[in-house]
Amino acid sequence: METGRRFRFSVASAVNPGVNEPVLLTEGFVENIREAARMGYEGIEIHVQDPDAVDAEQIRRACQENHMNISGIATGLAYAKEGLCLIHEDERIRKKAVERLKRFADMAARLGTVLLIGRLKGDIPDTKNYTYYEQMLAEGLAEAAHYAASKGVWIMLEAINRYESNYMNRAKEIADFIKRYSIPATKVLMDVFHMNIEEASVTDALRDNFGELGYFHIADSNRMYPGAGHAPLKDILKTLLDYGYSGYVSLECLRIPDGRTAALEGIKYLKDKTRQ
Ligand code: LER
Ligand code: MN
């Protein structure tokens, strides 16, 4: 088994996020990039509501100057702040969600990164009509994914817990959905916080679905920084090492006691537990 670390660490960031958004660096984009680099992260994840309101060129330059990469652009703020959703009853809102994803894909292409989609898949209002909504999700996502693929951009579809989205909460369900509907250029985003709620075993789910894994969110069981809870993080990191994972492991957790401390404690733990 290969054990050298091929994956890179990144940290979630946003400008002026809500108190419970799981992002750690919360100044302007440029300052967040500098701070992540100073802390020893190899990438930074940016949470954005509307890509048209963001200066992507400034972000690109800041990355270049600080030898940093954007690990991914998270899209959930478009759901949290505007209610955009791929299975909304109102067709105009569904269309707006797809159009927004295309603009996100343009931004991702400019920054050489991927799109992270989780909350935009929304809640099924009537689970008796499950297939109807699943098909609706597949239709919207396929349109966005075809557009993204034409720009060379991949989508990472996240398995999020039942309290944030009431369907497809486990890694295998996301992987099966992508295959069943032949959604192009799309892989699975696994997040320890959600997996700890939904999976029988986080490490088994990771192993069983490793072939479909494209991006990984890390936090401890209580969504605090790694080392502050009881998730089996040592086993999880060992599995990622053993399987030769080569994507990003991105720290997405709560600002407890504060974002800076959590980001510093997190990178210390992650580097320590993956040192060869
Ligand atoms: C987004 O990556 C995520 O994990 C959600 O739980 C944010 O609320
Ligand atoms: Mn996540």
Short mmCIF file of C-alpha atoms and ligand atoms in Angstrom, two decimals:
data_model
loop_
_atom_site.label_atom_id
_atom_site.label_comp_id
_atom_site.label_asym_id
_atom_site.label_seq_id
_atom_site.Cartn_x
_atom_site.Cartn_y
_atom_site.Cartn_z
CA MET A 1 0.00 0.00 0.00
CA GLU A 2 1.26 3.50 -0.83
CA THR A 3 1.52 5.76 2.20
CA GLY A 4 3.09 9.07 1.00
CA ARG A 5 0.61 11.97 1.22
CA ARG A 6 -0.63 12.87 -2.25
CA PHE A 7 -3.60 14.93 -1.12
CA ARG A 8 -3.49 18.63 -0.23
CA PHE A 9 -5.01 20.55 2.67
CA SER A 10 -7.28 23.53 2.19
CA VAL A 11 -9.48 25.66 4.43
CA ALA A 12 -13.01 26.99 3.90
CA SER A 13 -13.50 30.76 3.68
CA ALA A 14 -16.20 33.32 2.94
CA VAL A 15 -16.64 37.07 3.14
CA ASN A 16 -19.07 38.02 5.96
CA PRO A 17 -20.62 34.55 6.47
CA GLY A 18 -23.58 33.84 8.77
CA VAL A 19 -22.61 32.75 12.31
CA ASN A 20 -23.29 29.06 11.70
CA GLU A 21 -21.70 28.77 8.26
CA PRO A 22 -18.84 26.27 8.60
CA VAL A 23 -16.08 28.50 7.24
CA LEU A 24 -12.98 29.59 9.12
CA LEU A 25 -11.42 32.57 7.36
CA THR A 26 -13.85 35.44 7.08
CA GLU A 27 -11.99 38.58 5.96
CA GLY A 28 -11.84 39.76 2.32
CA PHE A 29 -10.85 37.16 -0.30
CA VAL A 30 -7.29 38.49 -0.70
CA GLU A 31 -6.63 38.59 3.05
CA ASN A 32 -8.11 35.09 3.46
CA ILE A 33 -5.78 33.73 0.76
CA ARG A 34 -2.73 35.33 2.42
CA GLU A 35 -3.76 34.06 5.85
CA ALA A 36 -4.33 30.48 4.62
CA ALA A 37 -0.88 30.50 2.96
CA ARG A 38 0.75 31.83 6.16
CA MET A 39 -0.91 29.03 8.15
CA GLY A 40 0.55 26.36 5.87
CA TYR A 41 -2.52 25.41 3.82
CA GLU A 42 -1.94 24.45 0.19
CA GLY A 43 -5.33 25.66 -0.99
CA ILE A 44 -8.35 27.68 0.02
CA GLU A 45 -12.04 26.88 -0.55
CA ILE A 46 -14.21 29.91 -1.25
CA HIS A 47 -17.93 30.03 -0.42
CA VAL A 48 -19.68 32.42 -2.79
CA GLN A 49 -23.33 33.48 -3.15
CA ASP A 50 -23.16 35.13 -6.57
CA PRO A 51 -20.07 34.84 -8.77
CA ASP A 52 -21.07 37.96 -10.72
CA ALA A 53 -20.54 40.00 -7.54
CA VAL A 54 -16.98 38.73 -7.09
CA ASP A 55 -13.73 39.93 -8.69
CA ALA A 56 -12.31 36.59 -9.91
CA GLU A 57 -9.26 38.26 -11.46
CA GLN A 58 -8.26 39.74 -8.09
CA ILE A 59 -8.61 36.27 -6.51
CA ARG A 60 -6.53 34.70 -9.30
CA ARG A 61 -3.76 37.27 -8.81
CA ALA A 62 -3.77 36.84 -5.01
CA CYS A 63 -3.43 33.06 -5.48
CA GLN A 64 -0.52 33.54 -7.86
CA GLU A 65 1.26 35.96 -5.51
CA ASN A 66 0.83 33.65 -2.53
CA HIS A 67 1.50 30.33 -4.35
CA MET A 68 -1.99 29.18 -3.47
CA ASN A 69 -4.75 27.31 -5.28
CA ILE A 70 -8.49 27.61 -5.00
CA SER A 71 -9.46 24.06 -4.02
CA GLY A 72 -13.14 24.58 -4.87
CA ILE A 73 -16.00 27.08 -5.05
CA ALA A 74 -18.85 26.17 -2.70
CA THR A 75 -22.31 27.17 -3.95
CA GLY A 76 -24.55 26.61 -0.90
CA LEU A 77 -24.84 30.32 -0.06
CA ALA A 78 -27.07 30.75 -3.15
CA TYR A 79 -29.52 28.40 -1.39
CA ALA A 80 -29.05 29.78 2.14
CA LYS A 81 -29.36 33.46 1.16
CA GLU A 82 -31.61 33.38 -1.94
CA GLY A 83 -33.43 30.05 -1.81
CA LEU A 84 -32.13 28.91 -5.20
CA CYS A 85 -32.79 25.21 -5.53
CA LEU A 86 -32.59 22.60 -8.30
CA ILE A 87 -35.91 20.95 -7.35
CA HIS A 88 -37.97 24.05 -6.51
CA GLU A 89 -41.68 23.80 -7.44
CA ASP A 90 -41.35 27.10 -9.30
CA GLU A 91 -39.73 26.48 -12.66
CA ARG A 92 -38.31 30.03 -12.76
CA ILE A 93 -36.35 29.38 -9.56
CA ARG A 94 -35.06 26.05 -10.89
CA LYS A 95 -33.92 27.81 -14.05
CA LYS A 96 -32.28 30.55 -12.00
CA ALA A 97 -30.41 27.88 -10.01
CA VAL A 98 -29.10 26.28 -13.21
CA GLU A 99 -28.11 29.65 -14.68
CA ARG A 100 -26.32 30.52 -11.42
CA LEU A 101 -24.41 27.23 -11.63
CA LYS A 102 -23.30 28.13 -15.16
CA ARG A 103 -21.91 31.45 -13.89
CA PHE A 104 -20.20 29.52 -11.06
CA ALA A 105 -18.69 27.24 -13.75
CA ASP A 106 -17.37 30.29 -15.64
CA MET A 107 -15.71 31.50 -12.45
CA ALA A 108 -14.31 28.02 -11.69
CA ALA A 109 -12.84 27.83 -15.21
CA ARG A 110 -11.11 31.19 -14.68
CA LEU A 111 -9.65 30.00 -11.36
CA GLY A 112 -8.79 26.46 -12.50
CA THR A 113 -10.95 24.83 -9.85
CA VAL A 114 -14.10 22.74 -9.22
CA LEU A 115 -17.66 23.44 -8.06
CA LEU A 116 -19.03 22.06 -4.80
CA ILE A 117 -22.79 21.44 -4.78
CA GLY A 118 -24.69 20.32 -1.70
CA ARG A 119 -27.57 22.38 -0.36
CA LEU A 120 -28.72 23.43 -3.86
CA LYS A 121 -30.26 19.97 -4.22
CA GLY A 122 -32.83 21.11 -1.65
CA ASP A 123 -35.59 19.22 0.16
CA ILE A 124 -38.17 16.96 -1.44
CA PRO A 125 -41.56 18.36 -0.32
CA ASP A 126 -43.41 15.10 -0.89
CA THR A 127 -41.33 11.94 -0.61
CA LYS A 128 -44.18 9.81 -2.08
CA ASN A 129 -43.20 11.42 -5.40
CA TYR A 130 -39.51 10.74 -4.91
CA THR A 131 -38.74 9.77 -8.50
CA TYR A 132 -40.37 12.92 -9.88
CA TYR A 133 -38.01 15.11 -7.81
CA GLU A 134 -34.99 12.92 -8.41
CA GLN A 135 -35.52 13.29 -12.16
CA MET A 136 -35.92 17.04 -11.72
CA LEU A 137 -32.58 17.18 -9.89
CA ALA A 138 -30.93 15.06 -12.60
CA GLU A 139 -32.27 17.32 -15.34
CA GLY A 140 -31.01 20.58 -13.76
CA LEU A 141 -27.72 19.12 -12.66
CA ALA A 142 -27.04 17.47 -16.04
CA GLU A 143 -27.57 20.80 -17.81
CA ALA A 144 -25.16 22.56 -15.43
CA ALA A 145 -22.66 19.68 -15.60
CA HIS A 146 -22.65 19.58 -19.41
CA TYR A 147 -21.98 23.31 -19.44
CA ALA A 148 -19.26 22.97 -16.78
CA ALA A 149 -17.65 20.04 -18.61
CA SER A 150 -17.48 22.12 -21.80
CA LYS A 151 -15.32 24.57 -19.79
CA GLY A 152 -13.20 21.78 -18.29
CA VAL A 153 -14.81 22.19 -14.85
CA TRP A 154 -15.75 19.26 -12.60
CA ILE A 155 -18.63 19.20 -10.13
CA MET A 156 -18.40 17.64 -6.68
CA LEU A 157 -21.85 16.60 -5.44
CA GLU A 158 -22.01 16.41 -1.65
CA ALA A 159 -23.76 13.86 0.54
CA ILE A 160 -25.19 16.10 3.26
CA ASN A 161 -27.10 15.08 6.36
CA ARG A 162 -30.90 14.68 6.58
CA TYR A 163 -31.38 17.92 8.55
CA GLU A 164 -30.02 20.01 5.66
CA SER A 165 -31.47 18.01 2.73
CA ASN A 166 -33.97 15.18 3.13
CA TYR A 167 -32.75 12.79 0.41
CA MET A 168 -29.57 11.11 -0.86
CA ASN A 169 -27.69 11.63 2.39
CA ARG A 170 -25.10 8.88 2.01
CA ALA A 171 -22.05 8.66 -0.25
CA LYS A 172 -23.33 5.57 -2.07
CA GLU A 173 -26.66 7.23 -2.88
CA ILE A 174 -24.86 10.18 -4.48
CA ALA A 175 -22.51 7.86 -6.39
CA ASP A 176 -25.43 5.73 -7.65
CA PHE A 177 -27.41 8.83 -8.70
CA ILE A 178 -24.47 10.19 -10.75
CA LYS A 179 -24.12 6.82 -12.50
CA ARG A 180 -27.86 6.19 -12.96
CA TYR A 181 -28.37 9.51 -14.77
CA SER A 182 -24.92 9.57 -16.47
CA ILE A 183 -24.22 13.07 -15.10
CA PRO A 184 -20.94 14.10 -16.79
CA ALA A 185 -17.79 15.38 -15.05
CA THR A 186 -19.28 14.86 -11.57
CA LYS A 187 -17.83 13.07 -8.55
CA VAL A 188 -18.79 12.62 -4.90
CA LEU A 189 -17.92 15.07 -2.13
CA MET A 190 -17.73 13.29 1.23
CA ASP A 191 -17.84 15.30 4.46
CA VAL A 192 -16.92 13.69 7.79
CA PHE A 193 -19.52 15.76 9.67
CA HIS A 194 -22.38 14.46 7.49
CA MET A 195 -20.96 10.94 7.25
CA ASN A 196 -20.73 10.71 11.03
CA ILE A 197 -24.52 11.26 11.13
CA GLU A 198 -25.56 9.19 8.12
CA GLU A 199 -23.12 6.33 7.53
CA ALA A 200 -22.93 3.11 9.57
CA SER A 201 -19.14 3.48 9.42
CA VAL A 202 -17.32 6.50 8.01
CA THR A 203 -14.24 4.50 7.04
CA ASP A 204 -16.26 1.69 5.40
CA ALA A 205 -18.28 4.22 3.37
CA LEU A 206 -15.04 5.93 2.33
CA ARG A 207 -13.47 2.63 1.25
CA ASP A 208 -16.60 1.32 -0.49
CA ASN A 209 -17.07 4.51 -2.54
CA PHE A 210 -13.45 5.55 -2.91
CA GLY A 211 -13.52 5.19 -6.71
CA GLU A 212 -16.14 7.96 -6.92
CA LEU A 213 -14.52 10.32 -4.39
CA GLY A 214 -13.49 13.69 -5.82
CA TYR A 215 -13.27 16.01 -2.79
CA PHE A 216 -13.21 15.60 0.96
CA HIS A 217 -14.47 17.88 3.76
CA ILE A 218 -12.97 17.30 7.16
CA ALA A 219 -14.18 18.33 10.62
CA ASP A 220 -14.55 16.45 13.86
CA SER A 221 -17.79 14.74 15.01
CA ASN A 222 -19.11 17.99 16.56
CA ARG A 223 -18.07 20.01 13.50
CA MET A 224 -15.25 21.54 15.46
CA TYR A 225 -11.65 21.42 14.21
CA PRO A 226 -10.02 17.97 13.87
CA GLY A 227 -8.93 16.72 17.26
CA ALA A 228 -11.76 18.47 19.15
CA GLY A 229 -14.32 15.64 18.88
CA HIS A 230 -14.58 11.85 18.61
CA ALA A 231 -14.76 11.05 14.86
CA PRO A 232 -12.26 8.33 13.82
CA LEU A 233 -10.08 10.88 12.04
CA LYS A 234 -6.82 8.95 12.38
CA ASP A 235 -8.40 5.95 10.61
CA ILE A 236 -9.99 8.21 8.00
CA LEU A 237 -6.69 9.96 7.20
CA LYS A 238 -4.89 6.61 7.12
CA THR A 239 -7.47 5.28 4.66
CA LEU A 240 -6.99 8.33 2.41
CA LEU A 241 -3.22 7.79 2.56
CA ASP A 242 -3.44 4.03 1.97
CA TYR A 243 -5.77 4.44 -1.01
CA GLY A 244 -3.54 7.13 -2.55
CA TYR A 245 -6.20 9.88 -2.55
CA SER A 246 -4.83 12.81 -4.54
CA GLY A 247 -7.58 15.47 -4.23
CA TYR A 248 -8.18 18.08 -1.54
CA VAL A 249 -8.94 17.50 2.13
CA SER A 250 -10.64 20.76 3.02
CA LEU A 251 -11.23 21.91 6.58
CA GLU A 252 -14.88 22.92 6.82
CA CYS A 253 -15.84 23.46 10.44
CA LEU A 254 -17.32 25.92 12.91
CA ARG A 255 -15.54 29.00 14.21
CA ILE A 256 -15.09 27.61 17.73
CA PRO A 257 -13.41 29.06 19.72
CA ASP A 258 -12.73 31.36 16.72
CA GLY A 259 -11.93 30.81 13.04
CA ARG A 260 -8.22 31.54 13.24
CA THR A 261 -7.58 29.23 16.20
CA ALA A 262 -9.66 26.45 14.61
CA ALA A 263 -7.78 26.79 11.30
CA LEU A 264 -4.39 26.69 13.07
CA GLU A 265 -5.32 23.77 15.35
CA GLY A 266 -6.78 21.96 12.34
CA ILE A 267 -3.72 22.18 10.10
CA LYS A 268 -1.47 21.20 13.02
CA TYR A 269 -3.55 18.05 13.61
CA LEU A 270 -3.85 17.16 9.93
CA LYS A 271 -0.13 17.52 9.18
CA ASP A 272 0.81 15.67 12.36
CA LYS A 273 -1.46 12.70 11.62
CA THR A 274 -0.32 12.38 8.00
CA ARG A 275 3.42 12.84 8.62
CA GLN A 276 5.36 9.88 7.18
C1 LER B 1 -21.41 22.33 2.73
O1 LER B 1 -20.21 21.77 2.27
C2 LER B 1 -21.88 21.63 3.91
O2 LER B 1 -21.28 20.70 4.37
C3 LER B 1 -23.12 22.08 4.52
O3 LER B 1 -23.34 21.37 5.72
C4 LER B 1 -23.10 23.55 4.85
O4 LER B 1 -24.23 23.82 5.62
MN MN B 2 -19.36 20.01 3.54
#
